[in-house]
GROMACS .gro file of C-alpha atoms in nm:
model
  254
    1UNK     CA    1   0.000   0.000   0.000
    2UNK     CA    2   0.145   0.336  -0.104
    3UNK     CA    3   0.146   0.623   0.144
    4UNK     CA    4   0.284   0.928  -0.031
    5UNK     CA    5   0.613   1.054   0.113
    6UNK     CA    6   0.727   1.309  -0.146
    7UNK     CA    7   0.537   1.633  -0.128
    8UNK     CA    8   0.529   1.990  -0.246
    9UNK     CA    9   0.412   2.274  -0.029
   10UNK     CA   10   0.520   2.521   0.235
   11UNK     CA   11   0.678   2.367   0.545
   12UNK     CA   12   0.453   2.399   0.845
   13UNK     CA   13   0.146   2.492   0.639
   14UNK     CA   14  -0.102   2.203   0.645
   15UNK     CA   15  -0.332   2.374   0.393
   16UNK     CA   16  -0.096   2.333   0.101
   17UNK     CA   17   0.081   2.044  -0.061
   18UNK     CA   18   0.076   1.774  -0.324
   19UNK     CA   19   0.152   1.403  -0.302
   20UNK     CA   20   0.383   1.306  -0.588
   21UNK     CA   21   0.381   0.945  -0.704
   22UNK     CA   22   0.689   0.804  -0.877
   23UNK     CA   23   0.612   0.433  -0.853
   24UNK     CA   24   0.584   0.178  -1.136
   25UNK     CA   25   0.272   0.256  -1.335
   26UNK     CA   26  -0.028   0.044  -1.430
   27UNK     CA   27  -0.059  -0.105  -1.777
   28UNK     CA   28   0.022   0.081  -2.096
   29UNK     CA   29   0.041   0.433  -1.958
   30UNK     CA   30   0.119   0.723  -2.198
   31UNK     CA   31   0.493   0.749  -2.267
   32UNK     CA   32   0.495   1.127  -2.216
   33UNK     CA   33   0.375   1.072  -1.856
   34UNK     CA   34   0.658   0.831  -1.788
   35UNK     CA   35   0.914   1.059  -1.954
   36UNK     CA   36   0.810   1.353  -1.735
   37UNK     CA   37   0.871   1.147  -1.423
   38UNK     CA   38   1.196   0.997  -1.551
   39UNK     CA   39   1.322   1.349  -1.627
   40UNK     CA   40   1.220   1.467  -1.280
   41UNK     CA   41   1.396   1.177  -1.110
   42UNK     CA   42   1.722   1.275  -1.280
   43UNK     CA   43   1.701   1.628  -1.141
   44UNK     CA   44   1.964   1.724  -0.888
   45UNK     CA   45   1.728   1.772  -0.594
   46UNK     CA   46   1.371   1.707  -0.483
   47UNK     CA   47   1.294   2.077  -0.525
   48UNK     CA   48   1.416   2.074  -0.883
   49UNK     CA   49   1.231   1.750  -0.945
   50UNK     CA   50   0.910   1.892  -0.805
   51UNK     CA   51   0.935   2.193  -1.033
   52UNK     CA   52   0.990   1.968  -1.335
   53UNK     CA   53   0.676   1.768  -1.260
   54UNK     CA   54   0.464   2.079  -1.249
   55UNK     CA   55   0.580   2.239  -1.573
   56UNK     CA   56   0.308   2.228  -1.841
   57UNK     CA   57   0.303   1.879  -1.989
   58UNK     CA   58   0.326   1.810  -2.358
   59UNK     CA   59  -0.020   1.869  -2.499
   60UNK     CA   60  -0.108   2.145  -2.253
   61UNK     CA   61  -0.154   2.506  -2.367
   62UNK     CA   62  -0.011   2.799  -2.175
   63UNK     CA   63  -0.132   3.121  -2.337
   64UNK     CA   64  -0.478   3.178  -2.185
   65UNK     CA   65  -0.573   3.380  -1.879
   66UNK     CA   66  -0.901   3.314  -1.698
   67UNK     CA   67  -1.029   3.518  -1.407
   68UNK     CA   68  -0.684   3.660  -1.342
   69UNK     CA   69  -0.522   3.315  -1.339
   70UNK     CA   70  -0.274   3.211  -1.607
   71UNK     CA   71  -0.270   2.884  -1.798
   72UNK     CA   72   0.063   2.713  -1.750
   73UNK     CA   73   0.124   2.888  -1.419
   74UNK     CA   74  -0.196   2.846  -1.217
   75UNK     CA   75  -0.368   2.569  -1.412
   76UNK     CA   76  -0.312   2.357  -1.721
   77UNK     CA   77  -0.539   2.373  -2.023
   78UNK     CA   78  -0.550   2.040  -2.204
   79UNK     CA   79  -0.504   2.035  -2.577
   80UNK     CA   80  -0.707   1.712  -2.604
   81UNK     CA   81  -1.024   1.723  -2.398
   82UNK     CA   82  -1.068   1.455  -2.131
   83UNK     CA   83  -1.392   1.252  -2.124
   84UNK     CA   84  -1.680   1.396  -1.924
   85UNK     CA   85  -1.981   1.210  -1.782
   86UNK     CA   86  -2.206   1.503  -1.691
   87UNK     CA   87  -2.464   1.590  -1.957
   88UNK     CA   88  -2.468   1.942  -2.103
   89UNK     CA   89  -2.514   2.208  -1.984
   90UNK     CA   90  -2.373   2.083  -1.653
   91UNK     CA   91  -2.010   2.163  -1.575
   92UNK     CA   92  -1.819   1.861  -1.452
   93UNK     CA   93  -1.566   1.886  -1.169
   94UNK     CA   94  -1.359   1.578  -1.081
   95UNK     CA   95  -1.168   1.545  -0.756
   96UNK     CA   96  -0.868   1.310  -0.782
   97UNK     CA   97  -0.748   1.164  -0.453
   98UNK     CA   98  -0.599   0.864  -0.277
   99UNK     CA   99  -0.663   0.723   0.069
  100UNK     CA  100  -0.285   0.702   0.103
  101UNK     CA  101  -0.240   1.076   0.044
  102UNK     CA  102  -0.195   1.281   0.362
  103UNK     CA  103  -0.279   1.604   0.177
  104UNK     CA  104  -0.601   1.449   0.045
  105UNK     CA  105  -0.707   1.370   0.398
  106UNK     CA  106  -0.668   1.736   0.500
  107UNK     CA  107  -0.826   1.860   0.178
  108UNK     CA  108  -1.138   1.640   0.193
  109UNK     CA  109  -1.344   1.841   0.446
  110UNK     CA  110  -1.244   2.167   0.275
  111UNK     CA  111  -1.353   2.027  -0.062
  112UNK     CA  112  -1.685   1.900   0.075
  113UNK     CA  113  -1.765   2.238   0.228
  114UNK     CA  114  -1.684   2.405  -0.105
  115UNK     CA  115  -1.893   2.148  -0.295
  116UNK     CA  116  -2.197   2.210  -0.075
  117UNK     CA  117  -2.208   2.575  -0.184
  118UNK     CA  118  -2.195   2.509  -0.560
  119UNK     CA  119  -2.479   2.594  -0.793
  120UNK     CA  120  -2.685   2.311  -0.943
  121UNK     CA  121  -2.521   2.348  -1.285
  122UNK     CA  122  -2.198   2.196  -1.145
  123UNK     CA  123  -2.172   1.816  -1.130
  124UNK     CA  124  -1.904   1.692  -0.889
  125UNK     CA  125  -1.760   1.345  -0.862
  126UNK     CA  126  -1.451   1.190  -0.704
  127UNK     CA  127  -1.206   0.940  -0.850
  128UNK     CA  128  -0.950   0.735  -0.657
  129UNK     CA  129  -0.626   0.740  -0.854
  130UNK     CA  130  -0.389   0.448  -0.917
  131UNK     CA  131  -0.023   0.469  -1.013
  132UNK     CA  132   0.044   0.099  -0.961
  133UNK     CA  133  -0.130  -0.234  -0.893
  134UNK     CA  134  -0.111  -0.188  -0.516
  135UNK     CA  135  -0.343   0.114  -0.539
  136UNK     CA  136  -0.628  -0.106  -0.662
  137UNK     CA  137  -0.744  -0.236  -0.320
  138UNK     CA  138  -0.789   0.124  -0.203
  139UNK     CA  139  -0.972   0.207  -0.524
  140UNK     CA  140  -1.203  -0.088  -0.462
  141UNK     CA  141  -1.282   0.034  -0.110
  142UNK     CA  142  -1.387   0.374  -0.244
  143UNK     CA  143  -1.597   0.249  -0.534
  144UNK     CA  144  -1.762  -0.016  -0.315
  145UNK     CA  145  -1.863   0.248  -0.060
  146UNK     CA  146  -1.983   0.469  -0.346
  147UNK     CA  147  -2.205   0.196  -0.490
  148UNK     CA  148  -2.337   0.108  -0.143
  149UNK     CA  149  -2.403   0.477  -0.071
  150UNK     CA  150  -2.178   0.470   0.235
  151UNK     CA  151  -1.937   0.753   0.154
  152UNK     CA  152  -2.022   0.886   0.499
  153UNK     CA  153  -1.732   0.657   0.598
  154UNK     CA  154  -1.483   0.844   0.380
  155UNK     CA  155  -1.296   1.018   0.663
  156UNK     CA  156  -1.302   0.702   0.874
  157UNK     CA  157  -1.117   0.521   0.595
  158UNK     CA  158  -0.857   0.799   0.578
  159UNK     CA  159  -0.814   0.788   0.956
  160UNK     CA  160  -0.792   0.409   0.975
  161UNK     CA  161  -0.519   0.397   0.712
  162UNK     CA  162  -0.318   0.703   0.805
  163UNK     CA  163  -0.364   0.740   1.183
  164UNK     CA  164  -0.442   0.386   1.297
  165UNK     CA  165  -0.206   0.228   1.041
  166UNK     CA  166  -0.464  -0.035   0.952
  167UNK     CA  167  -0.382  -0.232   0.637
  168UNK     CA  168  -0.722  -0.191   0.478
  169UNK     CA  169  -0.567  -0.305   0.150
  170UNK     CA  170  -0.570  -0.654   0.308
  171UNK     CA  171  -0.912  -0.828   0.308
  172UNK     CA  172  -0.846  -0.999   0.643
  173UNK     CA  173  -0.812  -0.652   0.797
  174UNK     CA  174  -1.064  -0.467   0.581
  175UNK     CA  175  -1.365  -0.694   0.617
  176UNK     CA  176  -1.376  -0.711   1.000
  177UNK     CA  177  -1.316  -0.334   1.011
  178UNK     CA  178  -1.598  -0.263   0.765
  179UNK     CA  179  -1.835  -0.477   0.971
  180UNK     CA  180  -1.743  -0.272   1.279
  181UNK     CA  181  -1.868   0.036   1.092
  182UNK     CA  182  -2.215  -0.114   1.063
  183UNK     CA  183  -2.180  -0.219   0.698
  184UNK     CA  184  -2.315  -0.554   0.579
  185UNK     CA  185  -1.990  -0.752   0.546
  186UNK     CA  186  -2.117  -1.006   0.294
  187UNK     CA  187  -2.269  -0.741   0.068
  188UNK     CA  188  -1.955  -0.528   0.091
  189UNK     CA  189  -1.731  -0.823   0.002
  190UNK     CA  190  -1.951  -0.920  -0.293
  191UNK     CA  191  -1.950  -0.561  -0.426
  192UNK     CA  192  -1.577  -0.518  -0.360
  193UNK     CA  193  -1.498  -0.820  -0.579
  194UNK     CA  194  -1.749  -0.730  -0.851
  195UNK     CA  195  -1.680  -0.659  -1.215
  196UNK     CA  196  -1.854  -0.322  -1.179
  197UNK     CA  197  -1.607  -0.201  -0.916
  198UNK     CA  198  -1.315  -0.324  -1.125
  199UNK     CA  199  -1.452  -0.132  -1.422
  200UNK     CA  200  -1.478   0.189  -1.218
  201UNK     CA  201  -1.117   0.146  -1.104
  202UNK     CA  202  -0.993   0.101  -1.461
  203UNK     CA  203  -1.190   0.399  -1.588
  204UNK     CA  204  -1.042   0.613  -1.311
  205UNK     CA  205  -0.693   0.532  -1.440
  206UNK     CA  206  -0.798   0.621  -1.794
  207UNK     CA  207  -0.936   0.953  -1.673
  208UNK     CA  208  -0.629   1.042  -1.469
  209UNK     CA  209  -0.420   0.975  -1.779
  210UNK     CA  210  -0.646   1.196  -1.989
  211UNK     CA  211  -0.598   1.479  -1.738
  212UNK     CA  212  -0.221   1.407  -1.723
  213UNK     CA  213  -0.244   1.377  -1.345
  214UNK     CA  214   0.076   1.471  -1.164
  215UNK     CA  215  -0.019   1.431  -0.799
  216UNK     CA  216  -0.299   1.453  -0.545
  217UNK     CA  217  -0.517   1.623  -0.444
  218UNK     CA  218  -0.602   1.750  -0.790
  219UNK     CA  219  -0.911   1.867  -0.976
  220UNK     CA  220  -1.023   1.841  -1.337
  221UNK     CA  221  -1.276   2.087  -1.474
  222UNK     CA  222  -1.502   2.024  -1.775
  223UNK     CA  223  -1.250   1.792  -1.935
  224UNK     CA  224  -1.048   2.103  -2.024
  225UNK     CA  225  -0.848   2.211  -1.720
  226UNK     CA  226  -0.617   2.051  -1.464
  227UNK     CA  227  -0.529   2.209  -1.129
  228UNK     CA  228  -0.356   2.074  -0.818
  229UNK     CA  229  -0.251   2.203  -0.477
  230UNK     CA  230   0.122   2.206  -0.557
  231UNK     CA  231   0.311   2.454  -0.774
  232UNK     CA  232  -0.008   2.531  -0.971
  233UNK     CA  233  -0.271   2.593  -0.704
  234UNK     CA  234  -0.023   2.672  -0.427
  235UNK     CA  235  -0.261   2.566  -0.154
  236UNK     CA  236  -0.610   2.427  -0.107
  237UNK     CA  237  -0.801   2.754  -0.080
  238UNK     CA  238  -0.625   2.912  -0.377
  239UNK     CA  239  -0.678   2.597  -0.585
  240UNK     CA  240  -1.053   2.617  -0.523
  241UNK     CA  241  -1.056   2.987  -0.617
  242UNK     CA  242  -0.896   2.891  -0.948
  243UNK     CA  243  -1.157   2.618  -0.995
  244UNK     CA  244  -1.431   2.876  -0.929
  245UNK     CA  245  -1.285   3.095  -1.204
  246UNK     CA  246  -1.268   2.801  -1.446
  247UNK     CA  247  -1.631   2.708  -1.370
  248UNK     CA  248  -1.743   3.065  -1.433
  249UNK     CA  249  -1.554   3.064  -1.762
  250UNK     CA  250  -1.738   2.746  -1.866
  251UNK     CA  251  -2.070   2.913  -1.786
  252UNK     CA  252  -1.979   3.187  -2.029
  253UNK     CA  253  -1.910   2.926  -2.297
  254UNK     CA  254  -2.264   2.789  -2.271
   0.00000   0.00000   0.00000
């Protein structure tokens, strides 16, 4: 189970930061994604490497300015649009996270508070990322809880993994724990192992590739824009202000 150890952000400021994943990747991932990370790993220091990861990726445009925020500096504008699930005229916002990401744990309540204040024309969903096969058990926990409509346990999962050091990626630990939370163990296990959950996990990887994900927490907007809490967003609150500007820009497109 991967717990992110390499981060960007200001020391001592818990409201900023990005978990960077440099582990072996799943399947046939895009070569430009691998090359960006290989280049970063050859940099002379973690600071230099972090900067390299956050430079605009190949296929991202850097000339536009939206709401006072600059493409290439504050967010990335994708040249090839990522898939969206929300029907027009809704504006889709995708939160990318991992249960193993300490920054995601701190960001989650901030994101949920922000989400609650959105207008009805914004459709929000979350996707659990995977940068290697050992992320899949955590993905399966999230998508199982989503299908069972038990995402009220989201923070408990974060806490169990990160504070209590429970190996919820192991079924012999996960299933007794999930039963302790008042969830039907047999139904959870059946859903966890289902083809539908596996499909959701695979589609999440395809979407993170389409957005050229570089770390977590991160947000995709309307299949057009990528923003994270590292060198782009520079903190959770600022990242959400940029997302607000991108949403407003999409309203003007309609």
